[in-house]
PDB file of C-alpha atoms in Angstrom:
ATOM      1  CA  MET G  31      84.054 -14.127 -57.586  1.00 91.00           C
ATOM      2  CA  ASP G  32      85.481 -10.365 -58.236  1.00 93.00           C
ATOM      3  CA  GLU G  33      88.588  -9.065 -59.033  1.00 95.00           C
ATOM      4  CA  ARG G  34      88.981  -7.539 -55.292  1.00 96.00           C
ATOM      5  CA  THR G  35      88.117 -10.911 -53.702  1.00 96.00           C
ATOM      6  CA  ALA G  36      90.062 -12.891 -55.441  1.00 97.00           C
ATOM      7  CA  THR G  37      93.060 -11.121 -54.928  1.00 97.00           C
ATOM      8  CA  GLU G  38      92.438 -11.022 -51.662  1.00 97.00           C
ATOM      9  CA  LEU G  39      91.813 -14.413 -51.489  1.00 97.00           C
ATOM     10  CA  ILE G  40      95.131 -15.152 -53.126  1.00 98.00           C
ATOM     11  CA  GLU G  41      96.913 -12.757 -50.976  1.00 98.00           C
ATOM     12  CA  ARG G  42      96.085 -14.175 -47.732  1.00 98.00           C
ATOM     13  CA  ALA G  43      97.037 -17.432 -49.079  1.00 98.00           C
ATOM     14  CA  ARG G  44     100.389 -16.203 -50.039  1.00 98.00           C
ATOM     15  CA  ALA G  45     100.621 -14.966 -46.542  1.00 98.00           C
ATOM     16  CA  GLU G  46      99.896 -17.983 -44.649  1.00 98.00           C
ATOM     17  CA  THR G  47     102.732 -19.755 -47.112  1.00 98.00           C
ATOM     18  CA  ALA G  48     105.291 -17.672 -46.812  1.00 98.00           C
ATOM     19  CA  ARG G  49     104.567 -17.931 -42.723  1.00 98.00           C
ATOM     20  CA  LEU G  50     104.922 -21.791 -43.251  1.00 98.00           C
ATOM     21  CA  ALA G  51     107.786 -21.666 -45.380  1.00 98.00           C
ATOM     22  CA  GLU G  52     109.936 -19.159 -43.307  1.00 98.00           C
ATOM     23  CA  ALA G  53     109.058 -21.546 -40.151  1.00 98.00           C
ATOM     24  CA  LEU G  54     110.198 -24.652 -42.071  1.00 97.00           C
ATOM     25  CA  ALA G  55     113.387 -23.021 -43.522  1.00 97.00           C
ATOM     26  CA  ARG G  56     114.050 -21.830 -39.695  1.00 97.00           C
ATOM     27  CA  GLN G  57     113.647 -25.574 -38.638  1.00 95.00           C
ATOM     28  CA  ARG G  58     115.718 -26.583 -41.529  1.00 94.00           C
ATOM     29  CA  ASP G  59     118.533 -24.651 -40.423  1.00 93.00           C
ATOM     30  CA  GLU G  60     118.304 -25.938 -37.010  1.00 92.00           C
ATOM     31  CA  ILE G  61     118.462 -29.185 -38.239  1.00 88.00           C
ATOM     32  CA  VAL G  62     121.788 -28.701 -39.873  1.00 86.00           C
ATOM     33  CA  ALA G  63     122.861 -26.555 -37.058  1.00 87.00           C
ATOM     34  CA  ALA G  64     122.867 -29.331 -34.610  1.00 80.00           C
ATOM     35  CA  SER G  65     123.704 -32.021 -37.314  1.00 74.00           C
ATOM     36  CA  GLU G  66     127.267 -30.176 -37.110  1.00 73.00           C
ATOM     37  CA  PHE G  67     127.986 -31.594 -34.041  1.00 65.00           C
ATOM     38  CA  THR G  68     127.085 -35.093 -34.605  1.00 60.00           C
ATOM     39  CA  SER G  69     128.991 -37.937 -36.012  1.00 55.00           C
ATOM     40  CA  ALA G  70     129.313 -37.235 -40.220  1.00 53.00           C
ATOM     41  CA  ASP G  71     128.748 -41.376 -40.413  1.00 51.00           C
ATOM     42  CA  ASP G  72     124.707 -41.503 -40.797  1.00 52.00           C
ATOM     43  CA  GLU G  73     125.210 -45.557 -41.508  1.00 54.00           C
ATOM     44  CA  HIS G  74     126.702 -46.209 -37.825  1.00 53.00           C
ATOM     45  CA  ASP G  75     125.106 -42.728 -35.570  1.00 53.00           C
ATOM     46  CA  PRO G  76     122.064 -43.950 -34.330  1.00 55.00           C
ATOM     47  CA  GLU G  77     120.569 -40.778 -34.456  1.00 56.00           C
ATOM     48  CA  GLY G  78     122.367 -40.156 -38.043  1.00 58.00           C
ATOM     49  CA  ALA G  79     119.190 -41.482 -39.798  1.00 67.00           C
ATOM     50  CA  THR G  80     116.383 -39.960 -37.924  1.00 80.00           C
ATOM     51  CA  ILE G  81     118.388 -36.701 -38.596  1.00 80.00           C
ATOM     52  CA  ALA G  82     118.667 -37.146 -42.429  1.00 82.00           C
ATOM     53  CA  PHE G  83     115.201 -38.295 -42.543  1.00 88.00           C
ATOM     54  CA  GLU G  84     114.092 -35.170 -40.407  1.00 91.00           C
ATOM     55  CA  ARG G  85     116.321 -33.193 -42.624  1.00 91.00           C
ATOM     56  CA  ALA G  86     114.769 -34.686 -45.674  1.00 93.00           C
ATOM     57  CA  GLN G  87     111.568 -34.563 -44.983  1.00 96.00           C
ATOM     58  CA  VAL G  88     111.496 -30.759 -43.629  1.00 97.00           C
ATOM     59  CA  GLN G  89     113.212 -29.994 -46.605  1.00 97.00           C
ATOM     60  CA  ALA G  90     110.733 -31.519 -48.620  1.00 97.00           C
ATOM     61  CA  LEU G  91     107.575 -29.450 -47.006  1.00 98.00           C
ATOM     62  CA  LEU G  92     109.565 -26.480 -47.764  1.00 98.00           C
ATOM     63  CA  ARG G  93     109.860 -27.129 -51.297  1.00 98.00           C
ATOM     64  CA  GLN G  94     106.064 -27.806 -51.033  1.00 98.00           C
ATOM     65  CA  ALA G  95     105.761 -24.713 -49.599  1.00 98.00           C
ATOM     66  CA  GLN G  96     107.593 -22.594 -52.186  1.00 98.00           C
ATOM     67  CA  ASP G  97     105.779 -24.408 -55.184  1.00 98.00           C
ATOM     68  CA  GLU G  98     102.562 -23.276 -53.741  1.00 98.00           C
ATOM     69  CA  LEU G  99     103.782 -19.220 -53.238  1.00 98.00           C
ATOM     70  CA  ALA G 100     104.922 -19.691 -57.232  1.00 98.00           C
ATOM     71  CA  ALA G 101     101.679 -21.415 -57.954  1.00 98.00           C
ATOM     72  CA  LEU G 102      99.721 -18.692 -55.947  1.00 98.00           C
ATOM     73  CA  ALA G 103     101.914 -16.156 -57.793  1.00 98.00           C
ATOM     74  CA  GLN G 104     100.545 -17.382 -61.286  1.00 98.00           C
ATOM     75  CA  ALA G 105      97.475 -17.448 -59.883  1.00 98.00           C
ATOM     76  CA  ALA G 106      97.588 -13.551 -59.202  1.00 98.00           C
ATOM     77  CA  ASP G 107      98.583 -12.954 -62.381  1.00 98.00           C
ATOM     78  CA  ARG G 108      95.223 -15.159 -63.676  1.00 97.00           C
ATOM     79  CA  VAL G 109      93.182 -12.605 -61.986  1.00 97.00           C
ATOM     80  CA  ARG G 110      94.722  -9.742 -63.682  1.00 97.00           C
ATOM     81  CA  ALA G 111      94.626 -11.257 -67.111  1.00 97.00           C
ATOM     82  CA  GLY G 112      90.775 -11.960 -66.145  1.00 96.00           C
ATOM     83  CA  THR G 113      91.327 -16.026 -66.058  1.00 97.00           C
ATOM     84  CA  TYR G 114      91.549 -16.964 -62.563  1.00 97.00           C
ATOM     85  CA  GLU G 115      88.027 -18.483 -62.730  1.00 97.00           C
ATOM     86  CA  VAL G 116      88.860 -20.386 -65.855  1.00 97.00           C
ATOM     87  CA  CYS G 117      89.938 -24.300 -66.221  1.00 97.00           C
ATOM     88  CA  GLU G 118      93.183 -24.541 -68.019  1.00 96.00           C
ATOM     89  CA  ARG G 119      92.138 -27.796 -69.192  1.00 96.00           C
ATOM     90  CA  CYS G 120      88.516 -27.922 -70.718  1.00 96.00           C
ATOM     91  CA  GLY G 121      88.143 -23.563 -70.401  1.00 97.00           C
ATOM     92  CA  GLY G 122      85.209 -24.003 -68.577  1.00 97.00           C
ATOM     93  CA  PRO G 123      84.629 -22.653 -64.760  1.00 97.00           C
ATOM     94  CA  ILE G 124      86.080 -23.313 -62.038  1.00 98.00           C
ATOM     95  CA  ALA G 125      83.862 -23.060 -58.740  1.00 97.00           C
ATOM     96  CA  GLU G 126      83.688 -20.378 -56.510  1.00 96.00           C
ATOM     97  CA  GLY G 127      83.793 -22.924 -53.663  1.00 96.00           C
ATOM     98  CA  ARG G 128      87.055 -24.726 -55.032  1.00 97.00           C
ATOM     99  CA  LEU G 129      89.398 -21.229 -55.744  1.00 97.00           C
ATOM    100  CA  MET G 130      87.787 -20.589 -52.238  1.00 97.00           C
ATOM    101  CA  ALA G 131      89.300 -24.322 -50.833  1.00 96.00           C
ATOM    102  CA  LEU G 132      92.188 -24.103 -53.105  1.00 97.00           C
ATOM    103  CA  PRO G 133      93.530 -20.734 -54.091  1.00 97.00           C
ATOM    104  CA  ALA G 134      96.119 -21.500 -56.784  1.00 97.00           C
ATOM    105  CA  THR G 135      93.915 -24.030 -58.611  1.00 97.00           C
ATOM    106  CA  ARG G 136      94.267 -23.871 -62.439  1.00 97.00           C
ATOM    107  CA  ARG G 137      91.141 -26.584 -62.862  1.00 97.00           C
ATOM    108  CA  CYS G 138      87.684 -27.203 -62.424  1.00 97.00           C
ATOM    109  CA  ILE G 139      87.158 -30.497 -60.024  1.00 96.00           C
ATOM    110  CA  LYS G 140      86.080 -32.229 -63.233  1.00 96.00           C
ATOM    111  CA  CYS G 141      89.317 -31.847 -65.378  1.00 96.00           C
ATOM    112  CA  ALA G 142      91.246 -32.630 -61.366  1.00 94.00           C
ATOM    113  CA  ASP G 143      89.537 -35.715 -61.596  1.00 92.00           C
ATOM    114  CA  ARG G 144      90.765 -36.638 -64.345  1.00 88.00           C
ATOM    115  CA  ARG G 145      93.976 -36.062 -64.265  1.00 68.00           C
TER     116      ARG G 145
END
């Protein structure tokens, strides 16, 4: 994969992930705002546990999106360094199909399976 193609791939993934992160941040903010009008007693409020769960779930998804954005930034750095298609574990090539599916991946499929 050439540098231009890799950069475009990463940028598309970054834009999509940034949109997701923005939507999740709005959703989290809406949950927090809505919970201001409910009881602060999650244990005895029948809606409290649901609101707390929703807030925690959205926050976890937002954290994952933010982590993916950081990983995509690192992938862009690897493109510039000429190491984008090189597995960080074994030093072998990362298949183009794997990079197309997971633009921020740092390992070839064989090394990813080993964990």
